[in-house]
PDB file of C-alpha atoms in Angstrom:
ATOM      1  CA  MET A   1       0.000   0.000   0.000  1.00 51.00           C
ATOM      2  CA  LYS A   2       1.346   3.408  -0.981  1.00 70.00           C
ATOM      3  CA  THR A   3       2.352   5.657   1.923  1.00 87.00           C
ATOM      4  CA  TYR A   4       1.211   9.186   1.301  1.00 95.00           C
ATOM      5  CA  LYS A   5       3.093  12.076   2.862  1.00 97.00           C
ATOM      6  CA  ILE A   6       2.453  15.722   3.708  1.00 98.00           C
ATOM      7  CA  LEU A   7       5.039  18.394   4.461  1.00 98.00           C
ATOM      8  CA  ALA A   8       4.579  20.400   7.674  1.00 98.00           C
ATOM      9  CA  LEU A   9       5.816  24.003   7.594  1.00 97.00           C
ATOM     10  CA  PRO A  10       6.542  25.660  10.975  1.00 95.00           C
ATOM     11  CA  GLY A  11       6.018  29.315  11.763  1.00 90.00           C
ATOM     12  CA  TRP A  12       8.270  32.119  13.018  1.00 85.00           C
ATOM     13  CA  GLU A  13      10.548  31.033  15.901  1.00 83.00           C
ATOM     14  CA  ASN A  14       9.639  27.401  15.246  1.00 86.00           C
ATOM     15  CA  ASP A  15      11.308  24.367  13.778  1.00 90.00           C
ATOM     16  CA  GLY A  16      10.007  20.899  12.989  1.00 93.00           C
ATOM     17  CA  PHE A  17      10.571  19.697  16.559  1.00 91.00           C
ATOM     18  CA  ILE A  18       8.603  22.580  18.095  1.00 90.00           C
ATOM     19  CA  LEU A  19       5.743  22.299  15.609  1.00 93.00           C
ATOM     20  CA  LYS A  20       5.397  18.571  16.250  1.00 95.00           C
ATOM     21  CA  LYS A  21       5.150  19.237  20.004  1.00 93.00           C
ATOM     22  CA  HIS A  22       2.512  21.922  19.435  1.00 93.00           C
ATOM     23  CA  MET A  23       0.479  19.526  17.280  1.00 96.00           C
ATOM     24  CA  GLY A  24      -0.278  17.369  20.324  1.00 94.00           C
ATOM     25  CA  GLU A  25      -2.953  14.764  19.629  1.00 96.00           C
ATOM     26  CA  LEU A  26      -3.453  16.086  16.105  1.00 97.00           C
ATOM     27  CA  HIS A  27      -0.138  14.543  15.058  1.00 98.00           C
ATOM     28  CA  GLY A  28      -1.428  11.055  15.886  1.00 97.00           C
ATOM     29  CA  LEU A  29      -4.806  11.720  14.277  1.00 97.00           C
ATOM     30  CA  ILE A  30      -3.381  12.933  10.961  1.00 97.00           C
ATOM     31  CA  SER A  31      -0.676  10.243  10.968  1.00 97.00           C
ATOM     32  CA  LYS A  32      -3.398   7.596  10.726  1.00 95.00           C
ATOM     33  CA  TYR A  33      -3.903   8.757   7.137  1.00 95.00           C
ATOM     34  CA  VAL A  34      -0.608  10.232   5.959  1.00 96.00           C
ATOM     35  CA  GLU A  35       3.011  10.433   7.063  1.00 97.00           C
ATOM     36  CA  ILE A  36       3.946  13.910   8.323  1.00 98.00           C
ATOM     37  CA  GLU A  37       7.416  15.214   7.480  1.00 98.00           C
ATOM     38  CA  TYR A  38       8.252  18.247   9.615  1.00 97.00           C
ATOM     39  CA  LEU A  39      10.561  20.659   7.821  1.00 97.00           C
ATOM     40  CA  ASP A  40      13.054  22.976   9.517  1.00 94.00           C
ATOM     41  CA  PRO A  41      13.125  26.604   8.292  1.00 93.00           C
ATOM     42  CA  PRO A  42      16.669  27.457   7.156  1.00 91.00           C
ATOM     43  CA  TYR A  43      17.269  30.886   8.721  1.00 87.00           C
ATOM     44  CA  ASP A  44      18.163  31.989  12.250  1.00 83.00           C
ATOM     45  CA  VAL A  45      15.507  34.440  13.467  1.00 77.00           C
ATOM     46  CA  SER A  46      18.089  36.739  15.055  1.00 72.00           C
ATOM     47  CA  LYS A  47      19.786  37.365  11.699  1.00 66.00           C
ATOM     48  CA  SER A  48      17.266  39.489   9.850  1.00 65.00           C
ATOM     49  CA  MET A  49      16.950  43.036   8.589  1.00 58.00           C
ATOM     50  CA  PHE A  50      13.459  43.074  10.113  1.00 59.00           C
ATOM     51  CA  PRO A  51      13.716  41.539  13.602  1.00 59.00           C
ATOM     52  CA  LEU A  52      10.414  40.896  15.320  1.00 57.00           C
ATOM     53  CA  PRO A  53       9.787  40.629  19.067  1.00 56.00           C
ATOM     54  CA  PRO A  54       9.975  37.071  20.425  1.00 56.00           C
ATOM     55  CA  LEU A  55       6.749  35.047  20.426  1.00 57.00           C
ATOM     56  CA  LEU A  56       8.139  32.281  22.627  1.00 56.00           C
ATOM     57  CA  ASP A  57      10.380  31.828  25.634  1.00 57.00           C
ATOM     58  CA  THR A  58      13.130  30.073  23.709  1.00 59.00           C
ATOM     59  CA  GLN A  59      15.266  29.364  26.824  1.00 60.00           C
ATOM     60  CA  GLY A  60      18.456  30.086  24.897  1.00 63.00           C
ATOM     61  CA  ARG A  61      17.578  27.723  22.065  1.00 67.00           C
ATOM     62  CA  LYS A  62      18.153  28.943  18.496  1.00 74.00           C
ATOM     63  CA  VAL A  63      14.908  29.410  16.633  1.00 76.00           C
ATOM     64  CA  TYR A  64      14.246  29.743  12.950  1.00 84.00           C
ATOM     65  CA  ARG A  65      12.122  31.304  10.241  1.00 87.00           C
ATOM     66  CA  TRP A  66      11.445  31.161   6.527  1.00 89.00           C
ATOM     67  CA  GLY A  67      12.880  33.970   4.375  1.00 86.00           C
ATOM     68  CA  ASN A  68      16.376  35.327   3.912  1.00 84.00           C
ATOM     69  CA  TYR A  69      17.917  38.426   5.508  1.00 77.00           C
ATOM     70  CA  TYR A  70      15.256  40.559   3.755  1.00 79.00           C
ATOM     71  CA  LEU A  71      12.427  38.089   4.544  1.00 80.00           C
ATOM     72  CA  ASP A  72      12.254  37.153   0.867  1.00 86.00           C
ATOM     73  CA  MET A  73      10.886  33.588   0.830  1.00 90.00           C
ATOM     74  CA  SER A  74      11.247  33.000  -2.932  1.00 92.00           C
ATOM     75  CA  GLU A  75      14.039  30.448  -2.558  1.00 94.00           C
ATOM     76  CA  ASP A  76      12.173  28.578   0.192  1.00 96.00           C
ATOM     77  CA  ILE A  77       9.034  28.437  -1.937  1.00 95.00           C
ATOM     78  CA  GLU A  78      10.949  27.173  -4.962  1.00 96.00           C
ATOM     79  CA  ARG A  79      12.729  24.525  -2.882  1.00 96.00           C
ATOM     80  CA  ILE A  80       9.473  23.202  -1.414  1.00 97.00           C
ATOM     81  CA  LYS A  81       7.751  23.256  -4.808  1.00 97.00           C
ATOM     82  CA  ASN A  82      10.549  21.167  -6.347  1.00 97.00           C
ATOM     83  CA  ARG A  83      10.463  18.746  -3.439  1.00 97.00           C
ATOM     84  CA  ILE A  84       6.750  18.157  -4.048  1.00 97.00           C
ATOM     85  CA  LEU A  85       7.267  17.608  -7.775  1.00 97.00           C
ATOM     86  CA  GLU A  86      10.130  15.170  -7.179  1.00 96.00           C
ATOM     87  CA  ASN A  87       8.149  12.917  -4.818  1.00 96.00           C
ATOM     88  CA  PRO A  88       4.785  11.569  -6.045  1.00 93.00           C
ATOM     89  CA  ASN A  89       3.921  10.444  -2.502  1.00 95.00           C
ATOM     90  CA  ILE A  90       3.713  14.067  -1.270  1.00 97.00           C
ATOM     91  CA  ILE A  91       0.048  14.979  -1.613  1.00 97.00           C
ATOM     92  CA  GLY A  92      -0.456  17.874   0.763  1.00 97.00           C
ATOM     93  CA  LEU A  93       0.914  20.700   2.876  1.00 98.00           C
ATOM     94  CA  MET A  94       0.211  21.619   6.476  1.00 98.00           C
ATOM     95  CA  GLY A  95       1.436  24.811   8.082  1.00 96.00           C
ATOM     96  CA  PHE A  96       1.270  27.145  11.027  1.00 96.00           C
ATOM     97  CA  SER A  97       1.598  30.951  10.973  1.00 92.00           C
ATOM     98  CA  GLN A  98       4.501  31.906   8.671  1.00 91.00           C
ATOM     99  CA  GLY A  99       4.302  28.444   7.147  1.00 94.00           C
ATOM    100  CA  VAL A 100       0.765  29.309   6.022  1.00 94.00           C
ATOM    101  CA  PHE A 101       2.162  32.137   3.901  1.00 91.00           C
ATOM    102  CA  ILE A 102       4.319  29.654   1.995  1.00 94.00           C
ATOM    103  CA  ILE A 103       1.321  27.357   1.550  1.00 95.00           C
ATOM    104  CA  GLY A 104      -0.596  30.237  -0.033  1.00 92.00           C
ATOM    105  CA  GLU A 105       2.238  30.992  -2.443  1.00 91.00           C
ATOM    106  CA  ILE A 106       2.528  27.311  -3.412  1.00 95.00           C
ATOM    107  CA  GLY A 107      -1.233  27.376  -4.021  1.00 93.00           C
ATOM    108  CA  GLN A 108      -0.748  30.366  -6.309  1.00 90.00           C
ATOM    109  CA  LEU A 109       1.896  28.490  -8.295  1.00 93.00           C
ATOM    110  CA  ALA A 110      -0.458  25.512  -8.662  1.00 94.00           C
ATOM    111  CA  TYR A 111      -2.909  27.781 -10.502  1.00 90.00           C
ATOM    112  CA  THR A 112      -0.632  27.758 -13.549  1.00 90.00           C
ATOM    113  CA  ASP A 113       1.475  24.644 -12.879  1.00 94.00           C
ATOM    114  CA  SER A 114      -0.688  21.609 -13.669  1.00 94.00           C
ATOM    115  CA  ARG A 115       1.944  19.203 -12.305  1.00 94.00           C
ATOM    116  CA  LEU A 116       1.844  20.888  -8.913  1.00 95.00           C
ATOM    117  CA  ALA A 117      -1.959  21.017  -8.911  1.00 94.00           C
ATOM    118  CA  LYS A 118      -2.077  17.299  -9.690  1.00 93.00           C
ATOM    119  CA  HIS A 119       0.198  16.459  -6.750  1.00 94.00           C
ATOM    120  CA  LEU A 120      -1.573  18.475  -4.060  1.00 96.00           C
ATOM    121  CA  ARG A 121      -4.862  16.982  -2.874  1.00 96.00           C
ATOM    122  CA  PHE A 122      -5.309  19.223   0.181  1.00 97.00           C
ATOM    123  CA  LEU A 123      -3.872  21.990   2.342  1.00 97.00           C
ATOM    124  CA  ILE A 124      -4.211  22.486   6.118  1.00 98.00           C
ATOM    125  CA  CYS A 125      -3.658  25.972   7.562  1.00 96.00           C
ATOM    126  CA  PHE A 126      -3.408  26.577  11.305  1.00 96.00           C
ATOM    127  CA  SER A 127      -3.962  30.291  11.917  1.00 91.00           C
ATOM    128  CA  SER A 128      -2.764  32.952   9.497  1.00 85.00           C
ATOM    129  CA  ASN A 129       0.712  34.264   8.857  1.00 76.00           C
ATOM    130  CA  GLY A 130       1.385  37.236  11.085  1.00 57.00           C
ATOM    131  CA  ILE A 131       4.508  38.170   9.117  1.00 52.00           C
ATOM    132  CA  LYS A 132       4.282  40.304   6.008  1.00 53.00           C
ATOM    133  CA  PRO A 133       7.160  39.695   3.583  1.00 48.00           C
ATOM    134  CA  ARG A 134       8.987  42.679   2.158  1.00 44.00           C
ATOM    135  CA  ARG A 135       8.830  41.412  -1.391  1.00 47.00           C
ATOM    136  CA  ILE A 136       5.536  40.802  -3.209  1.00 49.00           C
ATOM    137  CA  HIS A 137       6.083  37.390  -4.757  1.00 47.00           C
ATOM    138  CA  TYR A 138       3.185  37.429  -7.186  1.00 47.00           C
ATOM    139  CA  ASP A 139       1.535  40.543  -8.587  1.00 54.00           C
ATOM    140  CA  LYS A 140      -1.611  38.778  -9.776  1.00 65.00           C
ATOM    141  CA  LYS A 141      -3.463  36.754  -7.197  1.00 75.00           C
ATOM    142  CA  HIS A 142      -5.819  33.912  -8.134  1.00 82.00           C
ATOM    143  CA  LEU A 143      -8.305  31.921  -6.096  1.00 86.00           C
ATOM    144  CA  ILE A 144      -6.543  28.833  -4.807  1.00 92.00           C
ATOM    145  CA  THR A 145      -8.605  25.835  -5.900  1.00 92.00           C
ATOM    146  CA  ILE A 146      -6.868  23.112  -3.851  1.00 95.00           C
ATOM    147  CA  PRO A 147      -9.253  21.951  -1.064  1.00 95.00           C
ATOM    148  CA  THR A 148      -8.171  23.669   2.153  1.00 96.00           C
ATOM    149  CA  LEU A 149      -9.027  23.328   5.828  1.00 97.00           C
ATOM    150  CA  GLN A 150      -8.321  26.420   7.926  1.00 96.00           C
ATOM    151  CA  THR A 151      -8.570  26.990  11.662  1.00 97.00           C
ATOM    152  CA  ILE A 152      -9.346  30.451  13.050  1.00 96.00           C
ATOM    153  CA  GLY A 153      -8.944  31.269  16.736  1.00 95.00           C
ATOM    154  CA  SER A 154     -11.102  33.993  18.274  1.00 95.00           C
ATOM    155  CA  LYS A 155      -8.237  34.965  20.640  1.00 95.00           C
ATOM    156  CA  ASP A 156      -5.579  34.987  17.922  1.00 94.00           C
ATOM    157  CA  PHE A 157      -3.851  38.347  17.462  1.00 90.00           C
ATOM    158  CA  VAL A 158      -4.136  37.785  13.691  1.00 90.00           C
ATOM    159  CA  PHE A 159      -7.837  36.908  13.932  1.00 91.00           C
ATOM    160  CA  LEU A 160      -8.871  39.454  11.283  1.00 87.00           C
ATOM    161  CA  GLU A 161      -6.001  38.461   8.970  1.00 87.00           C
ATOM    162  CA  SER A 162      -7.105  34.842   9.318  1.00 89.00           C
ATOM    163  CA  ILE A 163     -10.635  35.731   8.198  1.00 89.00           C
ATOM    164  CA  ILE A 164      -9.321  37.745   5.254  1.00 85.00           C
ATOM    165  CA  GLN A 165      -7.065  34.850   4.316  1.00 86.00           C
ATOM    166  CA  THR A 166     -10.068  32.573   3.746  1.00 88.00           C
ATOM    167  CA  THR A 167     -11.034  34.700   0.722  1.00 86.00           C
ATOM    168  CA  GLU A 168      -7.914  33.483  -1.099  1.00 87.00           C
ATOM    169  CA  TYR A 169      -9.273  29.914  -1.240  1.00 90.00           C
ATOM    170  CA  LEU A 170     -12.144  28.718  -3.410  1.00 88.00           C
ATOM    171  CA  ASN A 171     -12.675  25.411  -1.572  1.00 83.00           C
ATOM    172  CA  SER A 172     -12.102  26.427   2.032  1.00 90.00           C
ATOM    173  CA  GLN A 173     -13.470  24.574   5.062  1.00 95.00           C
ATOM    174  CA  ILE A 174     -13.189  26.539   8.318  1.00 96.00           C
ATOM    175  CA  ILE A 175     -12.938  25.255  11.882  1.00 97.00           C
ATOM    176  CA  TRP A 176     -13.647  28.023  14.407  1.00 97.00           C
ATOM    177  CA  THR A 177     -11.923  27.782  17.791  1.00 97.00           C
ATOM    178  CA  GLU A 178     -11.210  29.950  20.838  1.00 96.00           C
ATOM    179  CA  ALA A 179      -7.461  29.475  20.426  1.00 95.00           C
ATOM    180  CA  THR A 180      -4.702  32.058  20.576  1.00 93.00           C
ATOM    181  CA  HIS A 181      -1.968  32.132  17.900  1.00 91.00           C
ATOM    182  CA  ARG A 182      -1.167  28.432  18.006  1.00 92.00           C
ATOM    183  CA  VAL A 183      -2.108  25.046  16.640  1.00 95.00           C
ATOM    184  CA  PRO A 184      -5.511  24.751  18.324  1.00 96.00           C
ATOM    185  CA  ILE A 185      -6.752  22.044  20.642  1.00 95.00           C
ATOM    186  CA  LEU A 186      -9.785  20.687  18.807  1.00 97.00           C
ATOM    187  CA  SER A 187     -12.981  19.284  20.261  1.00 97.00           C
ATOM    188  CA  TYR A 188     -14.023  15.701  19.522  1.00 97.00           C
ATOM    189  CA  ASP A 189     -16.382  16.808  16.720  1.00 97.00           C
ATOM    190  CA  GLN A 190     -13.712  19.062  15.234  1.00 97.00           C
ATOM    191  CA  LYS A 191     -11.220  16.189  15.211  1.00 97.00           C
ATOM    192  CA  ILE A 192     -13.774  14.109  13.314  1.00 97.00           C
ATOM    193  CA  GLU A 193     -14.196  16.986  10.855  1.00 97.00           C
ATOM    194  CA  LEU A 194     -10.429  17.161  10.305  1.00 97.00           C
ATOM    195  CA  ALA A 195     -10.123  13.384   9.893  1.00 96.00           C
ATOM    196  CA  ASN A 196     -12.994  13.259   7.407  1.00 95.00           C
ATOM    197  CA  PHE A 197     -11.518  16.173   5.455  1.00 96.00           C
ATOM    198  CA  ILE A 198      -8.346  14.138   4.903  1.00 96.00           C
ATOM    199  CA  SER A 199     -10.044  10.782   4.317  1.00 94.00           C
ATOM    200  CA  ASP A 200     -12.280  12.339   1.654  1.00 92.00           C
ATOM    201  CA  LYS A 201      -9.170  13.300  -0.343  1.00 91.00           C
ATOM    202  CA  LEU A 202      -7.773   9.783  -0.021  1.00 89.00           C
ATOM    203  CA  ASP A 203     -11.038   8.008  -0.883  1.00 71.00           C
ATOM    204  CA  GLN A 204     -11.073   6.288   2.516  1.00 59.00           C
ATOM    205  CA  PRO A 205     -14.106   5.633   4.749  1.00 54.00           C
ATOM    206  CA  LYS A 206     -15.150   8.472   7.026  1.00 54.00           C
ATOM    207  CA  LEU A 207     -15.027   8.166  10.799  1.00 51.00           C
TER     208      LEU A 207
END
């Protein structure tokens, strides 16, 4: 049986290890359907032309971000796109915060790249990106047609940005929570909704 995989994209001051910890029970739930590969952003947060205040108590640990010294994420986006195209088992993306920005840009590329659109069966976005890149990657925005599940937390400091973000997706399914800016803790019914969202894309029985 083919093992499908999704790439997980951490947010600002995160890496794959931190994101996996923040996923909690959702890691086990999603892993019943697909393998999750947690990626590490390549840049040290402290080395940026646009430093932001810390979001976490890092306890002296180095933390990372997407985007070079100027917060231009073009190279990161291209690298992830090529990784998807090179591996037919990668069928989706999951991201938190800054990782959601990259998901949106990959979705934009899929509008004109039929190979990319064929690979990606679904996207999962936890919260919105609270970081605005300096460079505008694409002048013309299109509705992203890849089925997407988005969570929006009522106590998230980017609550309004998260709502606005939903307008970028044609096939968006929203889970509303009371979470802050984090991967939310979902109720039992919301976990079922998430599981069924994934199983629908894999043609597997619903829970």
